[in-house]
Short mmCIF file of C-alpha atoms in Angstrom, two decimals:
data_model
loop_
_atom_site.label_atom_id
_atom_site.label_comp_id
_atom_site.label_asym_id
_atom_site.label_seq_id
_atom_site.Cartn_x
_atom_site.Cartn_y
_atom_site.Cartn_z
CA MET A 1 42.91 -34.81 161.74
CA ILE A 2 45.30 -37.26 159.92
CA GLU A 3 43.17 -40.50 161.01
CA LYS A 4 40.27 -38.97 159.38
CA ILE A 5 41.72 -38.71 156.02
CA VAL A 6 40.42 -41.29 153.50
CA TRP A 7 43.63 -42.08 151.40
CA SER A 8 41.45 -43.70 148.55
CA ASN A 9 40.18 -40.28 147.75
CA PHE A 10 43.62 -39.24 146.88
CA PHE A 11 43.52 -41.86 144.02
CA VAL A 12 40.01 -41.34 143.16
CA GLN A 13 40.88 -37.65 142.56
CA LEU A 14 43.88 -38.45 140.66
CA VAL A 15 42.21 -40.88 138.31
CA ALA A 16 39.02 -38.86 137.86
CA PHE A 17 41.09 -35.60 136.92
CA LEU A 18 43.25 -37.45 134.56
CA ILE A 19 40.28 -38.82 132.66
CA LEU A 20 38.60 -35.43 132.87
CA PHE A 21 41.55 -33.92 131.46
CA LEU A 22 41.98 -36.39 128.66
CA LEU A 23 38.21 -36.11 127.74
CA LEU A 24 38.52 -32.34 127.79
CA GLN A 25 41.56 -32.22 125.70
CA ARG A 26 40.10 -34.52 123.11
CA TYR A 27 36.55 -33.49 122.91
CA ALA A 28 36.42 -29.84 123.83
CA PHE A 29 39.80 -27.96 123.79
CA LYS A 30 41.23 -29.14 120.61
CA PRO A 31 38.37 -28.12 118.56
CA LEU A 32 38.21 -24.92 120.40
CA PHE A 33 41.89 -24.02 119.82
CA GLY A 34 41.39 -25.05 116.27
CA ILE A 35 38.70 -22.61 115.87
CA MET A 36 40.56 -19.86 117.68
CA GLU A 37 43.56 -20.57 115.52
CA LYS A 38 41.45 -20.19 112.61
CA ARG A 39 39.84 -17.11 113.72
CA ARG A 40 43.48 -15.66 114.33
CA GLN A 41 44.30 -16.55 110.79
CA MET A 42 41.09 -15.15 109.29
CA VAL A 43 41.73 -11.83 111.11
CA GLN A 44 45.34 -11.69 110.03
CA GLU A 45 44.28 -12.42 106.33
CA GLN A 46 41.78 -9.67 106.65
CA MET A 47 44.27 -7.25 107.88
CA GLU A 48 46.65 -8.14 105.20
CA GLY A 49 43.75 -7.82 102.55
CA ALA A 50 42.82 -4.46 103.89
CA GLN A 51 46.54 -3.13 103.89
CA LYS A 52 46.68 -4.53 100.22
CA ASN A 53 43.52 -2.79 99.21
CA ARG A 54 44.90 0.47 100.83
CA THR A 55 48.22 0.18 98.86
CA GLU A 56 46.06 -0.45 95.71
CA ALA A 57 43.83 2.57 96.46
CA ASP A 58 46.96 4.83 96.80
CA GLN A 59 48.30 3.37 93.68
CA TYR A 60 44.94 4.30 91.79
CA ILE A 61 44.93 7.79 93.32
CA GLU A 62 48.63 8.38 92.11
CA GLU A 63 47.46 6.88 88.68
CA GLN A 64 44.49 9.11 88.59
CA LYS A 65 46.49 12.32 89.56
CA GLN A 66 48.99 11.64 86.72
CA ALA A 67 46.09 11.14 84.16
CA LEU A 68 44.76 14.29 85.36
CA GLN A 69 47.72 16.04 84.88
CA GLN A 70 48.29 14.65 81.55
CA ALA A 71 44.73 15.57 80.59
CA ARG A 72 45.46 19.23 81.67
CA LYS A 73 48.67 19.36 79.80
CA ASP A 74 46.99 18.00 76.60
CA ALA A 75 44.07 20.34 77.05
CA PHE A 76 46.62 23.26 77.38
CA GLU A 77 48.57 22.13 74.17
CA ILE A 78 45.41 21.83 72.18
CA VAL A 79 44.37 25.40 73.16
CA GLU A 80 47.72 26.73 72.34
CA GLN A 81 47.69 24.99 68.92
CA ALA A 82 44.23 26.49 68.11
CA LYS A 83 45.62 29.79 69.04
CA THR A 84 48.56 29.65 66.86
CA MET A 85 46.56 28.11 64.12
CA GLY A 86 43.81 30.88 64.41
CA SER A 87 46.42 33.54 64.23
CA ARG A 88 48.21 32.13 61.28
CA GLN A 89 44.95 31.79 59.38
CA ALA A 90 44.13 35.38 60.18
CA ASP A 91 47.64 36.34 58.72
CA GLU A 92 47.09 34.39 55.72
CA ILE A 93 43.70 35.97 55.11
CA VAL A 94 44.94 39.36 55.65
CA LYS A 95 47.94 38.69 53.33
CA ALA A 96 45.63 37.19 50.64
CA ALA A 97 43.34 40.35 51.02
CA GLN A 98 46.27 42.58 50.39
CA SER A 99 47.73 40.79 47.50
CA GLU A 100 44.24 40.77 45.93
CA SER A 101 43.78 44.48 46.57
CA THR A 102 47.19 45.21 45.00
CA ARG A 103 46.39 43.08 42.19
CA LEU A 104 43.14 45.13 41.61
CA LYS A 105 44.77 48.27 41.78
CA GLU A 106 47.56 47.56 39.44
CA THR A 107 45.06 46.29 36.86
CA ALA A 108 43.12 49.58 37.42
CA ILE A 109 46.17 51.65 36.79
CA ARG A 110 47.19 49.51 33.72
CA ASP A 111 43.53 50.04 32.30
CA ILE A 112 43.87 53.85 32.96
CA GLU A 113 47.04 53.89 31.18
CA ALA A 114 45.70 52.16 28.23
CA GLU A 115 42.74 54.27 28.09
CA LYS A 116 44.95 57.33 28.38
CA ASN A 117 47.33 56.20 25.56
CA LYS A 118 44.33 55.38 23.29
CA ALA A 119 42.74 58.89 23.98
CA ILE A 120 45.96 60.60 23.27
CA ALA A 121 46.55 58.78 20.01
CA GLU A 122 42.95 59.61 18.99
CA LEU A 123 43.46 63.15 19.86
CA LYS A 124 46.60 63.40 17.97
CA ALA A 125 45.00 61.96 14.80
CA GLN A 126 42.13 64.52 15.14
CA VAL A 127 44.38 67.38 16.06
CA SER A 128 46.48 66.58 13.01
CA GLY A 129 43.45 66.32 10.70
CA LEU A 130 42.15 69.50 12.02
CA SER A 131 45.12 71.37 11.74
CA VAL A 132 45.80 70.29 8.23
CA LEU A 133 42.21 71.36 7.59
CA ILE A 134 42.87 74.82 9.07
CA ALA A 135 46.16 75.18 7.45
CA SER A 136 44.66 74.20 4.10
CA LYS A 137 42.06 76.80 4.44
CA ILE A 138 44.42 79.40 5.31
CA ILE A 139 47.15 78.98 3.16
CA GLU A 140 45.05 77.55 0.22
CA LYS A 141 47.22 76.65 -2.95
CA GLN A 142 50.44 77.84 -1.42
CA VAL A 143 51.24 74.46 -0.38
CA ASP A 144 49.88 71.18 -1.50
CA GLU A 145 48.12 69.32 0.81
CA GLN A 146 50.66 66.57 0.85
CA SER A 147 53.79 68.42 1.95
CA GLN A 148 51.61 70.29 4.29
CA LYS A 149 50.41 67.33 6.12
CA GLN A 150 53.94 66.09 6.46
CA LEU A 151 55.16 69.28 7.97
CA VAL A 152 52.35 69.27 10.61
CA ASP A 153 53.14 65.76 11.54
CA GLN A 154 56.69 66.60 11.99
CA TYR A 155 55.93 69.33 14.23
CA LEU A 156 53.34 67.69 16.23
CA SER A 157 55.35 64.58 16.86
CA LYS A 158 58.08 67.24 18.32
CA VAL A 159 55.12 68.73 20.52
CA GLY A 160 54.15 65.18 21.38
CA ASN A 161 57.58 64.12 22.52
CA LYS A 162 57.92 67.09 24.69
CA SER A 163 54.51 66.81 26.46
CA MET B 1 26.80 -23.70 171.02
CA LYS B 2 27.24 -27.31 171.63
CA GLY B 3 23.93 -27.86 169.61
CA VAL B 4 25.64 -25.85 166.70
CA LYS B 5 28.38 -27.91 166.56
CA SER B 6 26.60 -31.16 166.61
CA ASN B 7 24.43 -30.10 164.01
CA SER B 8 26.82 -28.76 161.34
CA MET B 9 30.46 -29.21 161.99
CA ASP B 10 30.57 -32.91 162.87
CA HIS B 11 29.02 -34.25 159.84
CA LEU B 12 30.75 -37.60 159.20
CA ALA B 13 31.97 -38.43 155.70
CA PRO B 14 29.98 -41.60 154.35
CA ILE B 15 32.75 -44.22 154.24
CA ILE B 16 32.57 -47.83 153.41
CA LYS B 17 35.05 -50.60 153.15
CA ILE B 18 35.59 -52.87 150.20
CA PHE B 19 38.13 -55.34 150.07
CA GLY B 20 39.66 -53.63 153.02
CA ILE B 21 39.88 -50.24 151.37
CA GLU B 22 37.97 -47.29 152.75
CA PHE B 23 36.08 -45.45 150.24
CA ASP B 24 34.45 -41.99 150.78
CA LEU B 25 31.27 -42.19 148.81
CA SER B 26 30.53 -38.53 149.10
CA ALA B 27 33.97 -37.74 147.67
CA ILE B 28 33.55 -40.29 144.76
CA ILE B 29 30.01 -38.82 144.05
CA MET B 30 31.23 -35.18 144.31
CA VAL B 31 34.15 -35.99 141.84
CA VAL B 32 31.72 -37.78 139.22
CA ILE B 33 29.56 -34.75 139.55
CA THR B 34 31.95 -32.10 139.14
CA SER B 35 33.54 -33.79 136.28
CA VAL B 36 30.37 -34.37 134.49
CA VAL B 37 29.39 -30.62 135.08
CA VAL B 38 32.66 -29.52 133.78
CA PHE B 39 32.79 -31.64 130.96
CA ILE B 40 28.92 -31.01 129.73
CA LEU B 41 29.90 -27.30 130.32
CA ALA B 42 32.88 -27.61 127.84
CA ARG B 43 30.94 -29.68 125.38
CA LEU B 44 28.05 -27.08 125.36
CA ALA B 45 30.46 -24.45 124.66
CA VAL B 46 32.11 -26.21 121.67
CA ARG B 47 28.81 -27.63 120.34
CA ASN B 48 28.47 -25.04 117.63
CA LEU B 49 31.80 -23.83 117.01
CA SER B 50 31.99 -20.92 114.64
CA VAL B 51 34.80 -18.65 113.51
CA GLU B 52 32.86 -15.70 112.64
CA ASN B 53 29.78 -15.92 114.78
CA PRO B 54 30.55 -17.41 118.01
CA GLY B 55 27.64 -18.39 120.65
CA LYS B 56 27.51 -16.92 124.07
CA LEU B 57 29.08 -20.13 125.71
CA GLN B 58 31.79 -20.34 123.02
CA ASN B 59 32.65 -16.56 123.73
CA PHE B 60 32.63 -17.40 127.39
CA MET B 61 34.95 -20.35 126.90
CA GLU B 62 37.25 -18.36 124.63
CA TRP B 63 37.46 -15.49 127.26
CA VAL B 64 38.39 -18.42 129.61
CA VAL B 65 41.13 -19.75 127.26
CA GLU B 66 42.42 -15.96 126.95
CA PHE B 67 42.47 -15.82 130.65
CA VAL B 68 44.45 -18.93 131.17
CA SER B 69 46.78 -17.85 128.39
CA SER B 70 47.42 -14.49 130.25
CA ILE B 71 48.26 -16.71 133.30
CA ILE B 72 50.79 -18.65 131.47
CA GLY B 73 52.23 -15.52 129.99
CA MET B 74 52.59 -14.06 133.58
CA ALA B 75 53.90 -16.95 134.95
CA THR B 76 56.41 -18.13 132.22
CA ASP B 77 57.34 -17.58 128.55
CA TYR B 78 53.95 -17.92 126.63
CA LYS B 79 55.54 -19.51 123.42
CA ARG B 80 57.16 -22.48 125.24
CA GLY B 81 54.29 -22.73 128.05
CA ARG B 82 51.37 -22.93 125.68
CA ILE B 83 51.44 -26.69 125.69
CA TYR B 84 50.18 -26.35 129.22
CA LEU B 85 47.18 -24.53 128.05
CA GLY B 86 44.83 -27.62 128.15
CA LEU B 87 46.05 -28.38 131.60
CA GLY B 88 45.53 -25.03 133.05
CA LEU B 89 42.02 -24.89 131.42
CA ALA B 90 41.03 -28.22 132.88
CA LEU B 91 42.42 -27.12 136.30
CA ILE B 92 40.89 -23.77 136.55
CA MET B 93 37.40 -25.12 135.42
CA TYR B 94 37.56 -28.17 137.72
CA ILE B 95 38.73 -26.40 140.80
CA PHE B 96 36.24 -23.45 140.12
CA VAL B 97 33.33 -25.80 139.36
CA SER B 98 34.49 -27.85 142.78
CA ASN B 99 34.58 -24.69 144.91
CA MET B 100 31.32 -23.65 143.79
CA LEU B 101 29.38 -26.90 144.12
CA GLY B 102 29.85 -27.21 147.76
CA LEU B 103 28.20 -23.53 148.18
CA PRO B 104 24.40 -23.63 147.58
CA PHE B 105 23.14 -26.50 149.52
CA SER B 106 24.21 -29.66 151.35
CA ILE B 107 22.77 -33.08 151.53
CA VAL B 108 22.63 -34.57 155.08
CA THR B 109 21.41 -37.90 156.26
CA GLU B 110 20.72 -38.85 159.90
CA GLN B 111 21.01 -41.95 161.68
CA HIS B 112 17.51 -43.61 163.06
CA GLY B 113 17.64 -46.28 165.36
CA ASP B 114 20.82 -47.95 166.69
CA ALA B 115 21.87 -49.84 163.46
CA LEU B 116 24.51 -48.06 161.33
CA PRO B 117 22.96 -47.32 157.83
CA THR B 118 24.41 -49.39 154.96
CA VAL B 119 25.21 -48.65 151.37
CA PHE B 120 25.54 -51.71 149.00
CA GLY B 121 25.37 -53.97 151.91
CA GLN B 122 28.40 -52.30 153.62
CA GLU B 123 28.11 -50.55 156.74
CA LEU B 124 29.15 -46.89 157.05
CA ILE B 125 32.20 -46.78 159.17
CA ILE B 126 33.11 -44.02 161.70
CA LYS B 127 36.58 -43.05 161.80
CA GLY B 128 37.88 -41.54 165.07
CA VAL B 129 35.93 -40.82 168.04
CA PRO B 130 32.18 -41.15 167.04
CA PRO B 131 29.87 -38.04 168.11
CA GLU B 132 26.74 -38.12 170.07
CA HIS B 133 24.58 -37.31 167.03
CA LEU B 134 25.39 -39.20 163.98
CA ALA B 135 24.86 -37.36 160.41
CA TRP B 136 26.51 -37.90 157.30
CA ALA B 137 27.17 -35.29 154.63
CA TRP B 138 26.77 -36.38 151.08
CA TRP B 139 27.46 -33.24 149.32
CA LYS B 140 30.58 -31.20 149.69
CA SER B 141 33.18 -29.48 147.31
CA PRO B 142 35.73 -32.20 146.27
CA THR B 143 38.42 -29.63 146.83
CA ALA B 144 37.29 -29.26 150.56
CA ASP B 145 38.88 -32.69 151.29
CA MET B 146 42.65 -32.68 152.01
CA ALA B 147 43.35 -36.01 150.14
CA MET B 148 41.64 -34.76 147.19
CA SER B 149 43.34 -31.34 147.06
CA MET B 150 46.73 -32.80 147.60
CA ALA B 151 45.88 -35.13 144.80
CA LEU B 152 45.76 -32.26 142.32
CA ALA B 153 48.58 -30.67 143.86
CA LEU B 154 50.84 -33.34 143.58
CA THR B 155 49.66 -34.17 140.02
CA VAL B 156 50.97 -30.87 138.84
CA ILE B 157 54.02 -30.77 140.90
CA GLY B 158 54.99 -34.36 139.72
CA LEU B 159 54.33 -33.06 136.28
CA SER B 160 56.61 -30.14 136.79
CA HIS B 161 59.39 -32.45 137.99
CA ILE B 162 58.92 -34.94 135.09
CA GLN B 163 59.00 -31.91 132.65
CA GLY B 164 62.05 -30.34 134.14
CA LEU B 165 63.82 -33.66 133.80
CA ARG B 166 62.99 -34.14 130.39
CA HIS B 167 63.18 -30.72 128.99
CA ASN B 168 65.65 -28.92 131.15
CA ARG B 169 67.68 -31.56 132.72
CA LYS B 170 70.86 -29.56 133.31
CA HIS B 171 69.30 -26.35 134.78
CA TYR B 172 66.74 -28.38 136.78
CA LEU B 173 69.34 -30.42 138.67
CA LYS B 174 71.51 -27.49 139.11
CA HIS B 175 68.73 -25.53 140.71
CA TYR B 176 68.94 -27.95 143.78
CA PHE B 177 72.46 -26.48 144.39
CA GLN B 178 71.88 -23.00 143.87
CA PRO B 179 73.43 -20.54 144.70
CA TRP B 180 75.78 -22.96 146.70
CA ALA B 181 75.99 -26.62 147.05
CA PHE B 182 75.35 -26.50 150.94
CA PHE B 183 71.89 -24.89 149.95
CA PHE B 184 70.84 -28.34 148.89
CA PRO B 185 68.90 -28.98 152.18
CA ILE B 186 67.08 -25.85 151.87
CA ASN B 187 66.15 -26.49 148.36
CA LEU B 188 64.95 -29.79 149.13
CA ILE B 189 62.57 -28.45 151.73
CA GLU B 190 61.41 -25.97 149.19
CA THR B 191 60.69 -28.75 146.99
CA ILE B 192 58.60 -30.63 149.50
CA ALA B 193 56.95 -27.53 150.61
CA LYS B 194 55.77 -26.64 147.27
CA PRO B 195 52.96 -29.38 146.97
CA LEU B 196 52.14 -29.10 150.46
CA THR B 197 51.29 -25.29 150.35
CA LEU B 198 49.67 -25.75 147.15
CA GLY B 199 47.30 -28.46 147.95
CA LEU B 200 46.79 -27.14 151.60
CA ARG B 201 45.97 -23.55 150.53
CA LEU B 202 43.23 -24.90 148.43
CA TYR B 203 41.88 -27.28 151.02
CA GLY B 204 42.21 -24.89 153.74
CA ASN B 205 40.24 -22.07 151.95
CA ILE B 206 37.37 -24.18 150.76
CA TYR B 207 37.07 -26.44 153.74
CA ALA B 208 37.19 -23.34 156.06
CA GLY B 209 34.43 -21.66 153.87
CA GLU B 210 32.10 -24.84 154.17
CA VAL B 211 32.71 -25.08 157.67
CA MET B 212 32.04 -21.39 158.23
CA ILE B 213 28.61 -22.05 156.24
CA GLY B 214 27.82 -24.76 158.57
CA ILE B 215 28.33 -22.54 161.63
CA ILE B 216 26.30 -19.85 160.22
CA LEU B 217 23.56 -22.06 159.20
CA GLY B 218 23.32 -23.21 163.01
CA MET B 219 22.70 -19.54 163.98
CA GLY B 220 19.04 -20.02 162.51
CA TRP B 221 17.28 -17.09 161.23
CA ILE B 222 19.57 -14.51 162.61
CA GLY B 223 22.38 -15.77 160.38
CA LEU B 224 20.60 -15.22 157.12
CA PRO B 225 22.30 -11.92 156.20
CA ALA B 226 25.63 -13.24 157.23
CA LEU B 227 24.91 -16.40 155.24
CA LEU B 228 24.44 -14.21 152.02
CA VAL B 229 27.57 -12.26 152.71
CA TRP B 230 29.61 -15.36 153.37
CA GLN B 231 28.25 -17.10 150.34
CA GLY B 232 29.24 -14.29 148.24
CA PHE B 233 32.69 -14.17 149.76
CA SER B 234 33.08 -17.89 149.22
CA ILE B 235 32.26 -17.33 145.63
CA PHE B 236 35.00 -14.87 145.60
CA VAL B 237 37.47 -17.14 147.51
CA GLY B 238 36.53 -20.11 145.27
CA ALA B 239 37.36 -18.20 142.01
CA ILE B 240 40.52 -16.69 143.43
CA GLN B 241 41.66 -20.10 144.65
CA ALA B 242 41.22 -21.64 141.31
CA PHE B 243 43.01 -18.73 139.80
CA VAL B 244 45.87 -19.12 142.45
CA PHE B 245 46.26 -22.74 142.06
CA THR B 246 46.37 -22.46 138.14
CA MET B 247 48.71 -19.63 138.43
CA LEU B 248 51.14 -21.39 140.71
CA THR B 249 50.89 -24.54 138.56
CA MET B 250 52.23 -22.63 135.70
CA VAL B 251 54.87 -20.69 137.69
CA TYR B 252 56.12 -24.10 139.08
CA ILE B 253 56.01 -25.84 135.81
CA GLY B 254 57.68 -22.78 134.36
CA GLN B 255 60.57 -22.65 137.05
CA ALA B 256 61.24 -26.32 136.46
CA SER B 257 60.99 -27.13 132.86
CA ILE B 258 61.46 -23.74 130.84
CA HIS B 259 64.91 -22.20 131.41
CA GLU B 260 64.65 -18.48 130.68
CA GLU B 261 67.81 -16.95 129.25
CA GLY B 262 69.52 -14.46 131.87
CA HIS B 263 67.44 -15.81 134.50
#
């Protein structure tokens, strides 16, 4: 067996493999490893990007939630405000109407009073005139018209004060 | 059975003598062919390198890289062993292609007349006892030659010792006297046995496979199913041996040069 070994084969193989190894390392493995490293970095970057996007999305959702909450609160406040303003306006209107009616009533009462006084005064004048006339007719010549009128007036004013 | 033997098993290696040195022409041819095949394969794979859209060959090559990375990861610490990734790749590709090349066919020339055939004006010489029927095999796996397998084994074992001395001197030297000083001879035997087993395992497996193919071919037509089965098995063995060789390379380099804490 041993005597059949060709010893030069050993060195042929050694040199050939070393040359092949160096060539492969230089022209095949180096670019390949570079590309694989680049891909690894790319994947990592993309994963980081995805992570960042997710955090951002979460943040946006949170912001949207808060904005929605704020909008709800605002809307509620506006409705409340409108409600209170409406009731206040209604109150004002009712009050105004009430005061107006009171004023009208008072005016009417004053008018009525004035009319009544005017009517009474007129009646007084007429009654005094008439009674003088009647009295002068009844007791003609007994009393002169001047003193008679004075007497009746005196009497009537007493009556008027009592009424 | 005698015919079978002379037909297939006793093929001579075409050896010529130049300046007193014997050269095995078939070995040189096959080494060159294997190297060229491996290099072209690797170059094709990295021809259109792309980060985002790798081609089929690039994908395959990257799979091989991942595979060798996992071998390194299994054998030793990947972070410190990754500088040997290129070596592992070259080894596994070269040995696998070597193992496969010898399988599909063989080229045999036979002697006509009394004169020995000549190449470059040099007579082919016959080592040992010449058989009755002279035939030369020109095509074989480079790994089916003991000297060539041993060359690969000694290369990586030598590398492991060099790297052990360079990067891990204290532990590397100490391990010869572990666990006690008088274990030194045993450790020495182990050191010598490592390249022997590494190289001879590869040589034995591949050489036996090729011998077996020769024997089956000698059986004629009857041997065709057996030939198919054995060829398939040889592909399996060739792949396994490439893997084992690379794995053991990484284990030995790792043991010698990378000191693991608590180991």
